[in-house]
PDB file of C-alpha atoms in Angstrom:
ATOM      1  CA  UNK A 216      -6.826 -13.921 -10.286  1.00 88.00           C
ATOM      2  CA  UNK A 217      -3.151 -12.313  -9.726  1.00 92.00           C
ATOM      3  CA  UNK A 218      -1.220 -13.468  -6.646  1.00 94.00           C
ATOM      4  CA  UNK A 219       1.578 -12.024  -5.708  1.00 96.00           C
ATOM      5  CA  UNK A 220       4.460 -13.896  -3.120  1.00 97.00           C
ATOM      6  CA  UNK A 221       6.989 -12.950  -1.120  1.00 96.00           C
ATOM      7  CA  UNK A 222       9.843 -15.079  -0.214  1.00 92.00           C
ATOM      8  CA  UNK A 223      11.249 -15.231   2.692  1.00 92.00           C
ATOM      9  CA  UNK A 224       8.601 -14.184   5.252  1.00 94.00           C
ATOM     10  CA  UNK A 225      11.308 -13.392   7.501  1.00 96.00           C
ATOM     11  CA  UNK A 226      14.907 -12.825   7.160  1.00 95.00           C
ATOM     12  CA  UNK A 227      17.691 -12.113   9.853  1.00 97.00           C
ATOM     13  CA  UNK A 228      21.437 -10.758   8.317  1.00 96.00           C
ATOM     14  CA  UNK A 229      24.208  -9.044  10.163  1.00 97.00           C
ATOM     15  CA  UNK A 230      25.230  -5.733   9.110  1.00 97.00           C
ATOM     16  CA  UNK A 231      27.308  -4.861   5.747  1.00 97.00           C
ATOM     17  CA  UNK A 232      25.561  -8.215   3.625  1.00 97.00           C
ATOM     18  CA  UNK A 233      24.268  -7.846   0.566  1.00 97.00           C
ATOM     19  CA  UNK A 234      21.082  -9.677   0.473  1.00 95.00           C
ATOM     20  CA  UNK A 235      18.141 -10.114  -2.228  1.00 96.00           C
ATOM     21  CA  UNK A 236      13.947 -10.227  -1.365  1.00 97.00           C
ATOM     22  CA  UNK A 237      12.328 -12.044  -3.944  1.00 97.00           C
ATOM     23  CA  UNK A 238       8.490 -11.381  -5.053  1.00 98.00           C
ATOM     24  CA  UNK A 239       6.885 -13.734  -7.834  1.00 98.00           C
ATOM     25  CA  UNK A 240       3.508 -12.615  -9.266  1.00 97.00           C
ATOM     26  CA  UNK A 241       0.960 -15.249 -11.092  1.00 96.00           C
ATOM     27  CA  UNK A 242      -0.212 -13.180 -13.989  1.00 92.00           C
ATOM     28  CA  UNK A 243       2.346 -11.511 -16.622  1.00 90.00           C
ATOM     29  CA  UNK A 244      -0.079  -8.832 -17.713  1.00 90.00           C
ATOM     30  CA  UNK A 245       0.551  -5.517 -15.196  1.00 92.00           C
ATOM     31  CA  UNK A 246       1.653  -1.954 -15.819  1.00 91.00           C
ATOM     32  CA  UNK A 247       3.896  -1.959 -13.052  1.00 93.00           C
ATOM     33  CA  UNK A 248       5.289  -2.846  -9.653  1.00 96.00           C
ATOM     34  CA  UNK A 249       6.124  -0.988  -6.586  1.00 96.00           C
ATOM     35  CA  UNK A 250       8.298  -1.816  -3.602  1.00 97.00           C
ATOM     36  CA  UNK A 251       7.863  -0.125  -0.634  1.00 97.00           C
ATOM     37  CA  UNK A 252       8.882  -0.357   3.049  1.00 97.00           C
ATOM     38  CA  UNK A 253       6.829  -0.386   6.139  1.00 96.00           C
ATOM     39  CA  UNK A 254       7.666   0.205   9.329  1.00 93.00           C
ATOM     40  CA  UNK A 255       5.955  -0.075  12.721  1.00 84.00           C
ATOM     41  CA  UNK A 256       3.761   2.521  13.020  1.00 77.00           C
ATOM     42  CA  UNK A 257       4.307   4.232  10.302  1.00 80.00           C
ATOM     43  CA  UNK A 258       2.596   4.058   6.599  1.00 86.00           C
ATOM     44  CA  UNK A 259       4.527   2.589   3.333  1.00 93.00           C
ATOM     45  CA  UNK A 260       6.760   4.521   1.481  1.00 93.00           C
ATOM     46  CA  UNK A 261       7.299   3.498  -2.157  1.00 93.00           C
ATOM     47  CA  UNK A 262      10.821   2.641  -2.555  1.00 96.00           C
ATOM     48  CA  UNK A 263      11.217   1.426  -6.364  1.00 96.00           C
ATOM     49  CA  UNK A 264       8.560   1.468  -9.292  1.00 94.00           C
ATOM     50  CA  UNK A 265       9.364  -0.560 -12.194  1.00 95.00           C
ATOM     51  CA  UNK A 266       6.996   0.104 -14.939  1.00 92.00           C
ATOM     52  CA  UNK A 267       6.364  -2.664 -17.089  1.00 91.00           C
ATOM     53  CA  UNK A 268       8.325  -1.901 -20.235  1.00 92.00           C
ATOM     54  CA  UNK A 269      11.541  -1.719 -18.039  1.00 94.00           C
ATOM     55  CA  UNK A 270      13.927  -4.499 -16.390  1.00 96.00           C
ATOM     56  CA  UNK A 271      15.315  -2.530 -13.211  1.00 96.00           C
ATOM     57  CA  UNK A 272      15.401   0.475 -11.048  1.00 96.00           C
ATOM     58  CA  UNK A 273      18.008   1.941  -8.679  1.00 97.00           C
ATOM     59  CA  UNK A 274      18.034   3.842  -5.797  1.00 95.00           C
ATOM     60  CA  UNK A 275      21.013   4.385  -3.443  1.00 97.00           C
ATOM     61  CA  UNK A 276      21.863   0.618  -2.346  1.00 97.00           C
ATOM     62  CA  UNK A 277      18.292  -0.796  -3.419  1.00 98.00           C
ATOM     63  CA  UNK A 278      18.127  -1.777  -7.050  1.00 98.00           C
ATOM     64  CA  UNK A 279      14.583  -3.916  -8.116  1.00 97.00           C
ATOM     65  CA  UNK A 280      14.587  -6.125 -11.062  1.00 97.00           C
ATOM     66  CA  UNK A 281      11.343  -7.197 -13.153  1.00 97.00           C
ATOM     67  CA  UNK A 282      11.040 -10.290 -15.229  1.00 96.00           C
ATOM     68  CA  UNK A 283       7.562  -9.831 -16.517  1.00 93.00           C
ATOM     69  CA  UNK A 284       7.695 -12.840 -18.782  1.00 92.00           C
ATOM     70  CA  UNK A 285       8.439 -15.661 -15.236  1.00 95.00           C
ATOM     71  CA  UNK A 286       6.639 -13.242 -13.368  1.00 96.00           C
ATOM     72  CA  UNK A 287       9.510 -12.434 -10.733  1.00 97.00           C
ATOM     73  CA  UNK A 288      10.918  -9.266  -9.367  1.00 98.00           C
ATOM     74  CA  UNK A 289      13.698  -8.795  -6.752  1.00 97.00           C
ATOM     75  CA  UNK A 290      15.188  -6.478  -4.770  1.00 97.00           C
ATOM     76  CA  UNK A 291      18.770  -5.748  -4.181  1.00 97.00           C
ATOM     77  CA  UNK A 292      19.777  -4.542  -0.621  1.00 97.00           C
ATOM     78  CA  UNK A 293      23.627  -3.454  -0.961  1.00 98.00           C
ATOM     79  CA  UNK A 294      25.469  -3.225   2.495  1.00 97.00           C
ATOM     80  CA  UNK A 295      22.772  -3.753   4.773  1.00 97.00           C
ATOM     81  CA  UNK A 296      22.348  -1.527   7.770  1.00 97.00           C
ATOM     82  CA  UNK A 297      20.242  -1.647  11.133  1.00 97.00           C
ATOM     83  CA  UNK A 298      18.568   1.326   9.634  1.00 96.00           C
ATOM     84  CA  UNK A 299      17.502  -1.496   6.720  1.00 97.00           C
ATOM     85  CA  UNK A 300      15.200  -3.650   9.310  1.00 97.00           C
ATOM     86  CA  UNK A 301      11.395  -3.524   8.306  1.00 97.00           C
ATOM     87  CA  UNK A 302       8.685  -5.159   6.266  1.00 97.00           C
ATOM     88  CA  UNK A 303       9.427  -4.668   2.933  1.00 98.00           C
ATOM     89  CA  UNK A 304       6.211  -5.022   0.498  1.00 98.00           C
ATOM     90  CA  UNK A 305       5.523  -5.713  -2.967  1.00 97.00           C
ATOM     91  CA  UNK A 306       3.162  -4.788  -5.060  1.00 97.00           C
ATOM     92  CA  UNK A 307       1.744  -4.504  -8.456  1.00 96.00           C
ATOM     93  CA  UNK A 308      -0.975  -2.970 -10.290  1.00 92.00           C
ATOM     94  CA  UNK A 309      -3.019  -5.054 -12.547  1.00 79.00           C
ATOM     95  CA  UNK A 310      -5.792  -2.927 -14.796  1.00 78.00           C
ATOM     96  CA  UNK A 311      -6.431   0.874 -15.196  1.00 79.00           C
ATOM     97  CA  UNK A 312      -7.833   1.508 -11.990  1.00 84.00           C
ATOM     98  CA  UNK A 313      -5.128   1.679  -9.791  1.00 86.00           C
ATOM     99  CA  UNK A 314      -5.235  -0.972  -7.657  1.00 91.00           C
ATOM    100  CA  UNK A 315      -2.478  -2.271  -5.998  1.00 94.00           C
ATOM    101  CA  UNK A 316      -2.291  -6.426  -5.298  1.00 95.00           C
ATOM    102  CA  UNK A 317       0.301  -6.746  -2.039  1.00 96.00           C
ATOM    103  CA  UNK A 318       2.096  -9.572  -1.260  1.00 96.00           C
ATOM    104  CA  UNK A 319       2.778 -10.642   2.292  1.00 95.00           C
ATOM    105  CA  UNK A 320       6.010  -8.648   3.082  1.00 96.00           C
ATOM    106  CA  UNK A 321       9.210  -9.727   3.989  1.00 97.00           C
ATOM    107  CA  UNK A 322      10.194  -8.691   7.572  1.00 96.00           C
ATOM    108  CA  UNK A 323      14.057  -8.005   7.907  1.00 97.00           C
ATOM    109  CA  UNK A 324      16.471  -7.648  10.867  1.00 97.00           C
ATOM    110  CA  UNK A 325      19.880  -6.408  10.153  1.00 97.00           C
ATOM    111  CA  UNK A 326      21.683  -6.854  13.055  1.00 97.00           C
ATOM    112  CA  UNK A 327      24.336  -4.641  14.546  1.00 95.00           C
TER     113      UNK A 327
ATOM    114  CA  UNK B 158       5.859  18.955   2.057  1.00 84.00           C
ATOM    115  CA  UNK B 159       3.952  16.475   0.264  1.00 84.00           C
ATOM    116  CA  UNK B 160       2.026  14.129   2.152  1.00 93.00           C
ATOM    117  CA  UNK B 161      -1.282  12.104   2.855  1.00 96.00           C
ATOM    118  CA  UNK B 162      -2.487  12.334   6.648  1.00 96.00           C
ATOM    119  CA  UNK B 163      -5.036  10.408   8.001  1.00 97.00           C
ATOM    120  CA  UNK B 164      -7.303  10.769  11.252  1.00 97.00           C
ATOM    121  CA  UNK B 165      -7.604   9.648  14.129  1.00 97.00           C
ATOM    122  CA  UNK B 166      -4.627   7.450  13.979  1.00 96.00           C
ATOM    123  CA  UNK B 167      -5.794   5.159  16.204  1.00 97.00           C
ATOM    124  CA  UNK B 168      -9.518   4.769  17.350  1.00 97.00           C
ATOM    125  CA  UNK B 169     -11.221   1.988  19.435  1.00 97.00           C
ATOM    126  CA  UNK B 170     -15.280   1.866  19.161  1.00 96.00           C
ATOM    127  CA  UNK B 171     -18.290   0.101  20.143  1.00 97.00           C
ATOM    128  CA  UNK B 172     -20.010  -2.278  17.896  1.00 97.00           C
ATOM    129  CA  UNK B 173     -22.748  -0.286  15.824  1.00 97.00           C
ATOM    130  CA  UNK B 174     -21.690   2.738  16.520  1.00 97.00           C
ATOM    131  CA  UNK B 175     -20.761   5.343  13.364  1.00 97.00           C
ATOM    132  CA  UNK B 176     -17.506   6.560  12.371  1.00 97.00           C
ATOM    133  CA  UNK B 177     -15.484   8.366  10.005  1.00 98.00           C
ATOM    134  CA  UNK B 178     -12.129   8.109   9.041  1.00 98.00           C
ATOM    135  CA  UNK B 179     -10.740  11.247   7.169  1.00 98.00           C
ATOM    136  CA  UNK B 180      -7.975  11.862   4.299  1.00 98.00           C
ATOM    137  CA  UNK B 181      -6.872  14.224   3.000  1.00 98.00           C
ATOM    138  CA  UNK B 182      -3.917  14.705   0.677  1.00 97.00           C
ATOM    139  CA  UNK B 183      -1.977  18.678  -0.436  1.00 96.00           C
ATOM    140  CA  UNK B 184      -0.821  16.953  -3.728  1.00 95.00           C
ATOM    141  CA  UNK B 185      -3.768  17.959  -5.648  1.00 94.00           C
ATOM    142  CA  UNK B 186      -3.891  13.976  -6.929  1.00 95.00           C
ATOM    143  CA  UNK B 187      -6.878  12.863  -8.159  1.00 94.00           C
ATOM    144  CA  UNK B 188      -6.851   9.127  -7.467  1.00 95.00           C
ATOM    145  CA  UNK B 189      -7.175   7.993  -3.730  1.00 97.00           C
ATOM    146  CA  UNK B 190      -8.257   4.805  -2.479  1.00 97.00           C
ATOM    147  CA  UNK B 191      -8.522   3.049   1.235  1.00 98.00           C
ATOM    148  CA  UNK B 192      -6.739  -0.309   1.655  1.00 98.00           C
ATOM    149  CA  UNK B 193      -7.489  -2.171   4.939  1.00 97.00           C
ATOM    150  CA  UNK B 194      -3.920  -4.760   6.457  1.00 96.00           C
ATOM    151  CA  UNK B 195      -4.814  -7.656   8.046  1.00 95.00           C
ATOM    152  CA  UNK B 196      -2.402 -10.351   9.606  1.00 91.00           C
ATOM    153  CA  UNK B 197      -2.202 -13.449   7.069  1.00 89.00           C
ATOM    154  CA  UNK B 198      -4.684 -11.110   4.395  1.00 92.00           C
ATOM    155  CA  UNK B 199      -2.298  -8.309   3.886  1.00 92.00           C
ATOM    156  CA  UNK B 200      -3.242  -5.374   2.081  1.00 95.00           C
ATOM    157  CA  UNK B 201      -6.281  -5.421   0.345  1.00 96.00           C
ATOM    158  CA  UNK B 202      -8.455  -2.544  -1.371  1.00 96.00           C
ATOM    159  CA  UNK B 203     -12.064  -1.405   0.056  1.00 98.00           C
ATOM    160  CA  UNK B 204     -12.924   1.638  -2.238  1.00 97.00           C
ATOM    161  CA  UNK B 205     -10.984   3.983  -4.665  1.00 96.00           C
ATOM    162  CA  UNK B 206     -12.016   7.196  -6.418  1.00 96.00           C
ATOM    163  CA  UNK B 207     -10.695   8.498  -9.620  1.00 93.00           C
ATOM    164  CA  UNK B 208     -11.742  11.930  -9.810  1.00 93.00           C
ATOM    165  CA  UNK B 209     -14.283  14.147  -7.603  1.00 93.00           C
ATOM    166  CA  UNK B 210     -17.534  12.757  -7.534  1.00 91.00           C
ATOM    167  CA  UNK B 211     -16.109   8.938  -8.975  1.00 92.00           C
ATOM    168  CA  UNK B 212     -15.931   6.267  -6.159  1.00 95.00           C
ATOM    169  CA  UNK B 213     -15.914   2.535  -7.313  1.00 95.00           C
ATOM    170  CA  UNK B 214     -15.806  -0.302  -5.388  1.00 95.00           C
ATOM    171  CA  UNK B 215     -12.556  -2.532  -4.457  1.00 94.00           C
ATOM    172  CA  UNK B 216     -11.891  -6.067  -3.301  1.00 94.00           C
ATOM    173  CA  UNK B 217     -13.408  -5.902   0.105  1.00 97.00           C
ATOM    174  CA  UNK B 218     -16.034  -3.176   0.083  1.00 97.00           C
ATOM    175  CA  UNK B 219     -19.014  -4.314   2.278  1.00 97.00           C
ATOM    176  CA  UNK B 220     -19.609  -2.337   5.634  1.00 97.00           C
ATOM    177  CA  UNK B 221     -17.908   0.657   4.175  1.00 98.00           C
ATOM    178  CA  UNK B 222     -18.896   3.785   2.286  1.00 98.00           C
ATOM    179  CA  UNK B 223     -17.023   6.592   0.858  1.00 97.00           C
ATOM    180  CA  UNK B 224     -17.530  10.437  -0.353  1.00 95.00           C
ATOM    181  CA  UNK B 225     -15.305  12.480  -2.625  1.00 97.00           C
ATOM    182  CA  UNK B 226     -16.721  16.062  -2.504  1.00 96.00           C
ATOM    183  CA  UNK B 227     -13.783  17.566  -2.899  1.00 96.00           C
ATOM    184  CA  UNK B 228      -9.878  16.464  -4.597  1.00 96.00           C
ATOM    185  CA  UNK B 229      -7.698  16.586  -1.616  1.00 97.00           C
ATOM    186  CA  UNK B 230     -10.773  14.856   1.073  1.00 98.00           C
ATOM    187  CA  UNK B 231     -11.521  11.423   0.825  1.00 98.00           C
ATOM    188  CA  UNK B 232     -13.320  10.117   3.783  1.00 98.00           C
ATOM    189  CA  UNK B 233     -13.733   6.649   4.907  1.00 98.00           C
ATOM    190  CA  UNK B 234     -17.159   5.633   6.513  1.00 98.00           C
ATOM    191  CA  UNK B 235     -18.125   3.040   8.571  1.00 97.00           C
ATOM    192  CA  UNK B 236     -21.813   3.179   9.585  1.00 96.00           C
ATOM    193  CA  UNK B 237     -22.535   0.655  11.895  1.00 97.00           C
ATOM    194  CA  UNK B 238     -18.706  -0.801  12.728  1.00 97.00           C
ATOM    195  CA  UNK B 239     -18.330  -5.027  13.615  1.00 97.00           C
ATOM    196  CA  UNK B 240     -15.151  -6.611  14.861  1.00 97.00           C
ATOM    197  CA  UNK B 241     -14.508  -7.802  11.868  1.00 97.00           C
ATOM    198  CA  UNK B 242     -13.333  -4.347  10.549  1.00 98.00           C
ATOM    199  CA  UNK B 243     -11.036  -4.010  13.106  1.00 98.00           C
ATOM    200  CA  UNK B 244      -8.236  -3.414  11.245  1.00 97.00           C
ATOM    201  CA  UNK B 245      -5.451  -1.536   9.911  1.00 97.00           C
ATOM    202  CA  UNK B 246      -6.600   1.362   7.556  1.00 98.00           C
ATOM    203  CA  UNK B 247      -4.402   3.307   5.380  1.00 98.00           C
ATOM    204  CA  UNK B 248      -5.065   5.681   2.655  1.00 97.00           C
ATOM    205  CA  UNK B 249      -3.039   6.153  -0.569  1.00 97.00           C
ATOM    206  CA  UNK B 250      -3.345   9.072  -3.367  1.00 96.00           C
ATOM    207  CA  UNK B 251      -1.415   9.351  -7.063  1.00 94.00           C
ATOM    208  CA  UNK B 252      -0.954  11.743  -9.740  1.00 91.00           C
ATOM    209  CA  UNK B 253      -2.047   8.295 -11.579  1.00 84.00           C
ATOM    210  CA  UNK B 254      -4.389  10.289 -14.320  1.00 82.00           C
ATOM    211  CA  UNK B 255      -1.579  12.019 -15.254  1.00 83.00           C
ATOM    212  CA  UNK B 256       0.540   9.218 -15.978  1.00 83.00           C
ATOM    213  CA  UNK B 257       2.501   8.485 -12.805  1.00 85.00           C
ATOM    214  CA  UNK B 258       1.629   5.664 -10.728  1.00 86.00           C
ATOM    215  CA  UNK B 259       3.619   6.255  -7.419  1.00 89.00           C
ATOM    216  CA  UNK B 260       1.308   5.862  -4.888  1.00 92.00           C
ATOM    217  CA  UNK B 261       1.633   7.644  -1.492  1.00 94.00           C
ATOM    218  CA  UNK B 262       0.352   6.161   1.815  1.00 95.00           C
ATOM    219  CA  UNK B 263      -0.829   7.827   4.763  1.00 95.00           C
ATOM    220  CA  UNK B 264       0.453   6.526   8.253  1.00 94.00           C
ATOM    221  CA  UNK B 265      -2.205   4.385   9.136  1.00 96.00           C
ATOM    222  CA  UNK B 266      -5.375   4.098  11.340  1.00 97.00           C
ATOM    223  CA  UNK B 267      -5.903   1.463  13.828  1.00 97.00           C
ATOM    224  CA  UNK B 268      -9.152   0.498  14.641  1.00 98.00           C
ATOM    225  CA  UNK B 269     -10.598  -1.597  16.978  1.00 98.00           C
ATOM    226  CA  UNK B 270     -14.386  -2.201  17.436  1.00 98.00           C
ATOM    227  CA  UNK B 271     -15.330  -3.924  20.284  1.00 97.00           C
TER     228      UNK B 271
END
C-alpha cells in the first residue's frame, strides 16, 4: 500500500531563506507527483507536477525534484517570503484512475 | 476563468438528515472526484468519476453516494449524515483522459453534523 511522508510537519524561517520540504513515498511505481499549497480557507492549488519520466520542475522560486528509484521528492523554496506561509502538500498518483495519495503537509511560517 | 466551485461552503446538519453537496467545474474535464481532509488522516478519496455516467468507488466510500448526469456536475450525497463525516470536503476535476494530470481543487466544504 503506497505511503507518502512529509518531513517536517512544521517549519518556522525568517524571511529571504532558502529552505527545502521533503516528501518520501513507499512504492516506486507512480505516474506522477503533484505539490500543491493550501491555505486556510481556501482549496489546493497545484504548484509543481513532476511526471514520472522527469527529475525536476520549476516555477518562479519553487523548483520540485523526483527520485523515483529512493522514492523522494523535494521542494525548493528560493527567498522565502511571508506571502510563502501555508501547508504545503504532496501528492502522487499511483494507477490509472486518478487518485491522488496525500501526505500530511508541511505547515510553514516565514516570518517578517 | 477556470475553476471548480463547490456549495455550500460551509454547512452544519443534524444527524440523519439528507444532504447534497454540489460541483461543478467550466473546464469541460471529464474526471472529478471528492476527497474528504481530516486532522491526522489527511486527504483521502470517497468517489471519482471518469466520464458521464462512470462513478467508482475510492478509499473511504461508505455513507456517501454520487451522480454524474452531466460533465461539468458532480454532486456529492450524503443520505443520512453521522458525525463521523464531519469533515472537510473538497472536489477536484482534470483534463486527465486527455493526458494531463493537473488536478484542480475546489475551495472546500465544511461540514459538521451534529
Amino acid at each position: 500500500k503506497q505511503e507518502v511522508t512529509q518531513i517536517p510537519a512544521a517549519l518556522s524561517v525568517p524571511e529571504g531563506e532558502n529552505l527545502v520540504l521533503n516528501c518520501s513515498f513507499t512504492d516506486s511505481a507512480i505516474y506522477n507527483l503533484q505539490w500543491f499549497r493550501q491555505d486556510p480557507g481556501k482549496g489546493l492549488t497545484s504548484l509543481l507536477l513532476i511526471q514520472s519520466s522527469q527529475r525536476e520542475q520549476t516555477s518562479g522560486r519553487l523548483n520540485a525534484s523526483l527520485d523515483k528509484s529512493s522514492g523522494r521528492s523535494t521542494l525548493y523554496i528560493a527567498a522565502s517570503q511571508p506571502g510563502d506561509s501555508a501547508t504545503y502538500l504532496c501528492a502522487v498518483t499511483a494507477g490509472n484512475t486518478g487518485k491522488l495519495i496525500f501526505g500530511q503537509g508541511t505547515t510553514l511560517q516565514v516570518k517578517p | 476563468e477556470a475553476q471548480v466551485t463547490q456549495n455550500p461552503r460551509y454547512l452544519i446538519t443534524v444527524t440523519g438528515k439528507k444532504l447534497t453537496v454540489t460541483c461543478s467545474q467550466n473546464m469541460n474535464h471529464e474526471y472529478m472526484s471528492w476527497y474528504r481532509q481530516d486532522p491526522g488522516l489527511g486527504l483521502r478519496q470517497i468517489y471519482y468519476s471518469m466520464n458521464v455516467e462512470v462513478t467508482d468507488k475510492g478509499d473511504v466510500p461508505e455513507g456517501y453516494k454520487v451522480s454524474r448526469k452531466e460533465k461539468r456536475n458532480f454532486p456529492l450525497i450524503l443520505e443520512s449524515p453521522s458525525p463521523n463525516q464531519t469533515s472537510l470536503y473538497f472536489c477536484a476535476s482534470s483534463d486527465l483522459l486527455a493526458g494531463d494530470p493537473q488536478q484542480y481543487f475546489g475551495p472546500g466544504t465544511r461540514l459538521t453534523v451534529t
